[in-house]
Amino acid sequence: EPVAKEIALRDVPKDEEQAATWYRKAAEQGDARSQVELGGMYAKGIGVPKNDAKALGWARKAADQGFARGQRLLGDFYAAGTGVPADEEEAAGWFRKAAELGDAEAQLSLGRMYVEGDGGRPWLLKSSGCTSTATVTGPSYGWAASSTSCRHSG
């Protein structure tokens, strides 16, 4: 069935504006995946005008539902200062929440912050209950966490 789907979609023209319209409809109904997708589209200006405030708002809606990808996206926004002032502690908090739900990219982000010392504050991630080891995988990938674990302190 995946092959049939791939073949069927091969001839469908890409329409980013139409995609944004459908993601918005689903996002407005509370679909967390669509909220994340729409937030990413606003962050990059894909199919919609670039708008950091809207990107942040949609990511927050998904994160507040406990959706790991939304939590990771919100962490990315705090780390980069997208729509908010950059805040490493807030970013780490959102990455930790997503990592605890098993989000591998959030675990990677935590591992990267841990290895880099989070701006000279390695205690930040230690106190969050996460431990990590990391290795350099090459210039195109930078740091990659080979092991990250988080324990929830309830």
mmCIF file of C-alpha atoms in Angstrom:
data_model
loop_
_atom_site.group_PDB
_atom_site.id
_atom_site.type_symbol
_atom_site.label_atom_id
_atom_site.label_comp_id
_atom_site.label_asym_id
_atom_site.label_seq_id
_atom_site.Cartn_x
_atom_site.Cartn_y
_atom_site.Cartn_z
ATOM 1 C CA GLU A 1 0.000 0.000 0.000
ATOM 2 C CA PRO A 2 2.811 2.550 0.687
ATOM 3 C CA VAL A 3 4.096 1.993 -2.862
ATOM 4 C CA ALA A 4 0.624 2.628 -4.299
ATOM 5 C CA LYS A 5 0.346 5.830 -2.279
ATOM 6 C CA GLU A 6 3.755 6.984 -3.517
ATOM 7 C CA ILE A 7 2.801 6.285 -7.123
ATOM 8 C CA ALA A 8 -0.562 8.028 -6.707
ATOM 9 C CA LEU A 9 1.052 11.141 -5.238
ATOM 10 C CA ARG A 10 3.843 11.321 -7.799
ATOM 11 C CA ASP A 11 1.690 13.222 -10.303
ATOM 12 C CA VAL A 12 0.017 15.526 -7.780
ATOM 13 C CA PRO A 13 1.294 19.087 -8.188
ATOM 14 C CA LYS A 14 2.791 20.614 -5.059
ATOM 15 C CA ASP A 15 0.705 23.509 -3.740
ATOM 16 C CA GLU A 16 2.081 24.930 -0.507
ATOM 17 C CA GLU A 17 -0.669 27.549 -0.152
ATOM 18 C CA GLN A 18 -3.343 24.870 -0.457
ATOM 19 C CA ALA A 19 -1.454 22.725 2.069
ATOM 20 C CA ALA A 20 -1.412 25.646 4.509
ATOM 21 C CA THR A 21 -5.162 26.093 4.034
ATOM 22 C CA TRP A 22 -5.872 22.460 4.910
ATOM 23 C CA TYR A 23 -3.397 22.411 7.814
ATOM 24 C CA ARG A 24 -5.080 25.569 9.169
ATOM 25 C CA LYS A 25 -8.528 23.957 8.999
ATOM 26 C CA ALA A 26 -7.315 20.935 10.952
ATOM 27 C CA ALA A 27 -5.205 23.045 13.342
ATOM 28 C CA GLU A 28 -8.183 25.224 14.199
ATOM 29 C CA GLN A 29 -10.043 22.047 15.154
ATOM 30 C CA GLY A 30 -7.256 21.134 17.584
ATOM 31 C CA ASP A 31 -5.194 18.675 15.534
ATOM 32 C CA ALA A 32 -1.730 18.894 17.116
ATOM 33 C CA ARG A 33 0.152 17.511 14.094
ATOM 34 C CA SER A 34 -1.442 20.143 11.868
ATOM 35 C CA GLN A 35 -0.629 22.840 14.432
ATOM 36 C CA VAL A 36 3.043 21.836 14.289
ATOM 37 C CA GLU A 37 3.072 21.723 10.495
ATOM 38 C CA LEU A 38 1.371 25.119 10.238
ATOM 39 C CA GLY A 39 3.737 26.584 12.843
ATOM 40 C CA GLY A 40 6.706 25.362 10.816
ATOM 41 C CA MET A 41 5.230 26.844 7.653
ATOM 42 C CA TYR A 42 4.814 30.245 9.332
ATOM 43 C CA ALA A 43 8.361 30.049 10.724
ATOM 44 C CA LYS A 44 9.803 29.464 7.247
ATOM 45 C CA GLY A 45 7.287 31.396 5.167
ATOM 46 C CA ILE A 46 6.206 28.313 3.221
ATOM 47 C CA GLY A 47 2.748 28.719 1.694
ATOM 48 C CA VAL A 48 2.035 31.621 4.066
ATOM 49 C CA PRO A 49 3.809 34.900 4.823
ATOM 50 C CA LYS A 50 6.622 34.389 7.354
ATOM 51 C CA ASN A 51 5.241 35.269 10.781
ATOM 52 C CA ASP A 52 7.173 34.320 13.913
ATOM 53 C CA ALA A 53 4.323 35.212 16.279
ATOM 54 C CA LYS A 54 1.909 32.885 14.460
ATOM 55 C CA ALA A 55 4.580 30.180 14.262
ATOM 56 C CA LEU A 56 5.089 30.390 18.009
ATOM 57 C CA GLY A 57 1.352 30.414 18.699
ATOM 58 C CA TRP A 58 0.670 27.251 16.718
ATOM 59 C CA ALA A 59 3.671 25.460 18.220
ATOM 60 C CA ARG A 60 2.486 26.394 21.717
ATOM 61 C CA LYS A 61 -1.018 25.021 21.017
ATOM 62 C CA ALA A 62 0.462 21.660 20.025
ATOM 63 C CA ALA A 63 2.940 21.659 22.921
ATOM 64 C CA ASP A 64 0.211 22.450 25.431
ATOM 65 C CA GLN A 65 -1.621 19.323 24.255
ATOM 66 C CA GLY A 66 1.421 17.242 25.217
ATOM 67 C CA PHE A 67 2.402 16.608 21.585
ATOM 68 C CA ALA A 68 6.140 15.873 21.554
ATOM 69 C CA ARG A 69 6.820 17.434 18.137
ATOM 70 C CA GLY A 70 5.092 20.621 19.304
ATOM 71 C CA GLN A 71 7.187 20.667 22.451
ATOM 72 C CA ARG A 72 10.356 20.183 20.408
ATOM 73 C CA LEU A 73 9.366 22.936 17.965
ATOM 74 C CA LEU A 74 8.687 25.287 20.866
ATOM 75 C CA GLY A 75 12.122 24.380 22.253
ATOM 76 C CA ASP A 76 13.651 25.164 18.861
ATOM 77 C CA PHE A 77 11.906 28.553 18.837
ATOM 78 C CA TYR A 78 13.170 29.434 22.332
ATOM 79 C CA ALA A 79 16.671 28.262 21.445
ATOM 80 C CA ALA A 80 16.746 30.386 18.269
ATOM 81 C CA GLY A 81 14.727 33.335 19.559
ATOM 82 C CA THR A 82 11.946 32.815 17.007
ATOM 83 C CA GLY A 83 8.976 34.914 18.107
ATOM 84 C CA VAL A 84 10.396 35.203 21.627
ATOM 85 C CA PRO A 85 13.675 36.343 23.146
ATOM 86 C CA ALA A 86 16.179 33.469 23.065
ATOM 87 C CA ASP A 87 16.027 31.552 26.356
ATOM 88 C CA GLU A 88 18.215 28.457 26.745
ATOM 89 C CA GLU A 89 16.592 27.366 30.001
ATOM 90 C CA GLU A 90 13.101 27.551 28.498
ATOM 91 C CA ALA A 91 14.337 25.727 25.388
ATOM 92 C CA ALA A 92 15.872 22.973 27.519
ATOM 93 C CA GLY A 93 12.635 22.617 29.462
ATOM 94 C CA TRP A 94 10.613 22.055 26.291
ATOM 95 C CA PHE A 95 13.258 19.720 24.832
ATOM 96 C CA ARG A 96 13.181 17.725 28.093
ATOM 97 C CA LYS A 97 9.383 17.351 27.928
ATOM 98 C CA ALA A 98 9.568 16.105 24.344
ATOM 99 C CA ALA A 99 12.553 13.872 25.146
ATOM 100 C CA GLU A 100 10.625 12.250 27.980
ATOM 101 C CA LEU A 101 7.946 11.361 25.432
ATOM 102 C CA GLY A 102 10.617 9.670 23.307
ATOM 103 C CA ASP A 103 11.179 12.368 20.673
ATOM 104 C CA ALA A 104 14.619 11.499 19.257
ATOM 105 C CA GLU A 105 15.285 14.980 17.860
ATOM 106 C CA ALA A 106 14.553 16.542 21.245
ATOM 107 C CA GLN A 107 16.914 14.019 22.830
ATOM 108 C CA LEU A 108 19.544 15.080 20.302
ATOM 109 C CA SER A 109 18.966 18.745 21.158
ATOM 110 C CA LEU A 110 19.335 17.987 24.866
ATOM 111 C CA GLY A 111 22.489 16.011 24.207
ATOM 112 C CA ARG A 112 23.887 18.876 22.155
ATOM 113 C CA MET A 113 23.067 21.400 24.893
ATOM 114 C CA TYR A 114 24.626 19.128 27.502
ATOM 115 C CA VAL A 115 27.844 18.619 25.537
ATOM 116 C CA GLU A 116 28.148 22.302 24.683
ATOM 117 C CA GLY A 117 27.531 23.207 28.318
ATOM 118 C CA ASP A 118 24.433 25.296 27.546
ATOM 119 C CA GLY A 119 26.315 28.548 27.538
ATOM 120 C CA GLY A 120 28.620 27.492 30.362
ATOM 121 C CA ARG A 121 25.857 26.020 32.531
ATOM 122 C CA PRO A 122 26.131 22.209 32.266
ATOM 123 C CA TRP A 123 24.209 21.891 35.556
ATOM 124 C CA LEU A 124 21.025 22.936 33.759
ATOM 125 C CA LEU A 125 20.492 19.630 32.024
ATOM 126 C CA LYS A 126 21.868 17.564 34.887
ATOM 127 C CA SER A 127 19.266 19.088 37.163
ATOM 128 C CA SER A 128 16.514 18.322 34.625
ATOM 129 C CA GLY A 129 17.030 14.590 35.110
ATOM 130 C CA CYS A 130 18.549 14.025 31.672
ATOM 131 C CA THR A 131 21.929 12.513 31.017
ATOM 132 C CA SER A 132 23.588 12.245 27.671
ATOM 133 C CA THR A 133 26.703 11.196 25.829
ATOM 134 C CA ALA A 134 27.484 12.612 22.431
ATOM 135 C CA THR A 135 29.876 12.037 19.594
ATOM 136 C CA VAL A 136 30.938 14.036 16.578
ATOM 137 C CA THR A 137 29.528 12.419 13.448
ATOM 138 C CA GLY A 138 31.084 14.703 10.880
ATOM 139 C CA PRO A 139 30.962 18.273 9.621
ATOM 140 C CA SER A 140 27.577 17.929 7.952
ATOM 141 C CA TYR A 141 25.837 16.659 11.078
ATOM 142 C CA GLY A 142 27.730 18.267 13.947
ATOM 143 C CA TRP A 143 26.950 16.691 17.279
ATOM 144 C CA ALA A 144 24.787 13.614 17.491
ATOM 145 C CA ALA A 145 23.600 12.239 20.786
ATOM 146 C CA SER A 146 24.429 8.569 20.923
ATOM 147 C CA SER A 147 22.586 8.163 24.191
ATOM 148 C CA THR A 148 20.187 10.411 26.014
ATOM 149 C CA SER A 149 17.916 9.371 28.823
ATOM 150 C CA CYS A 150 15.502 11.361 30.908
ATOM 151 C CA ARG A 151 13.757 10.329 34.057
ATOM 152 C CA HIS A 152 10.569 12.020 35.060
ATOM 153 C CA SER A 153 10.612 13.162 38.660
ATOM 154 C CA GLY A 154 6.826 13.428 38.677
#
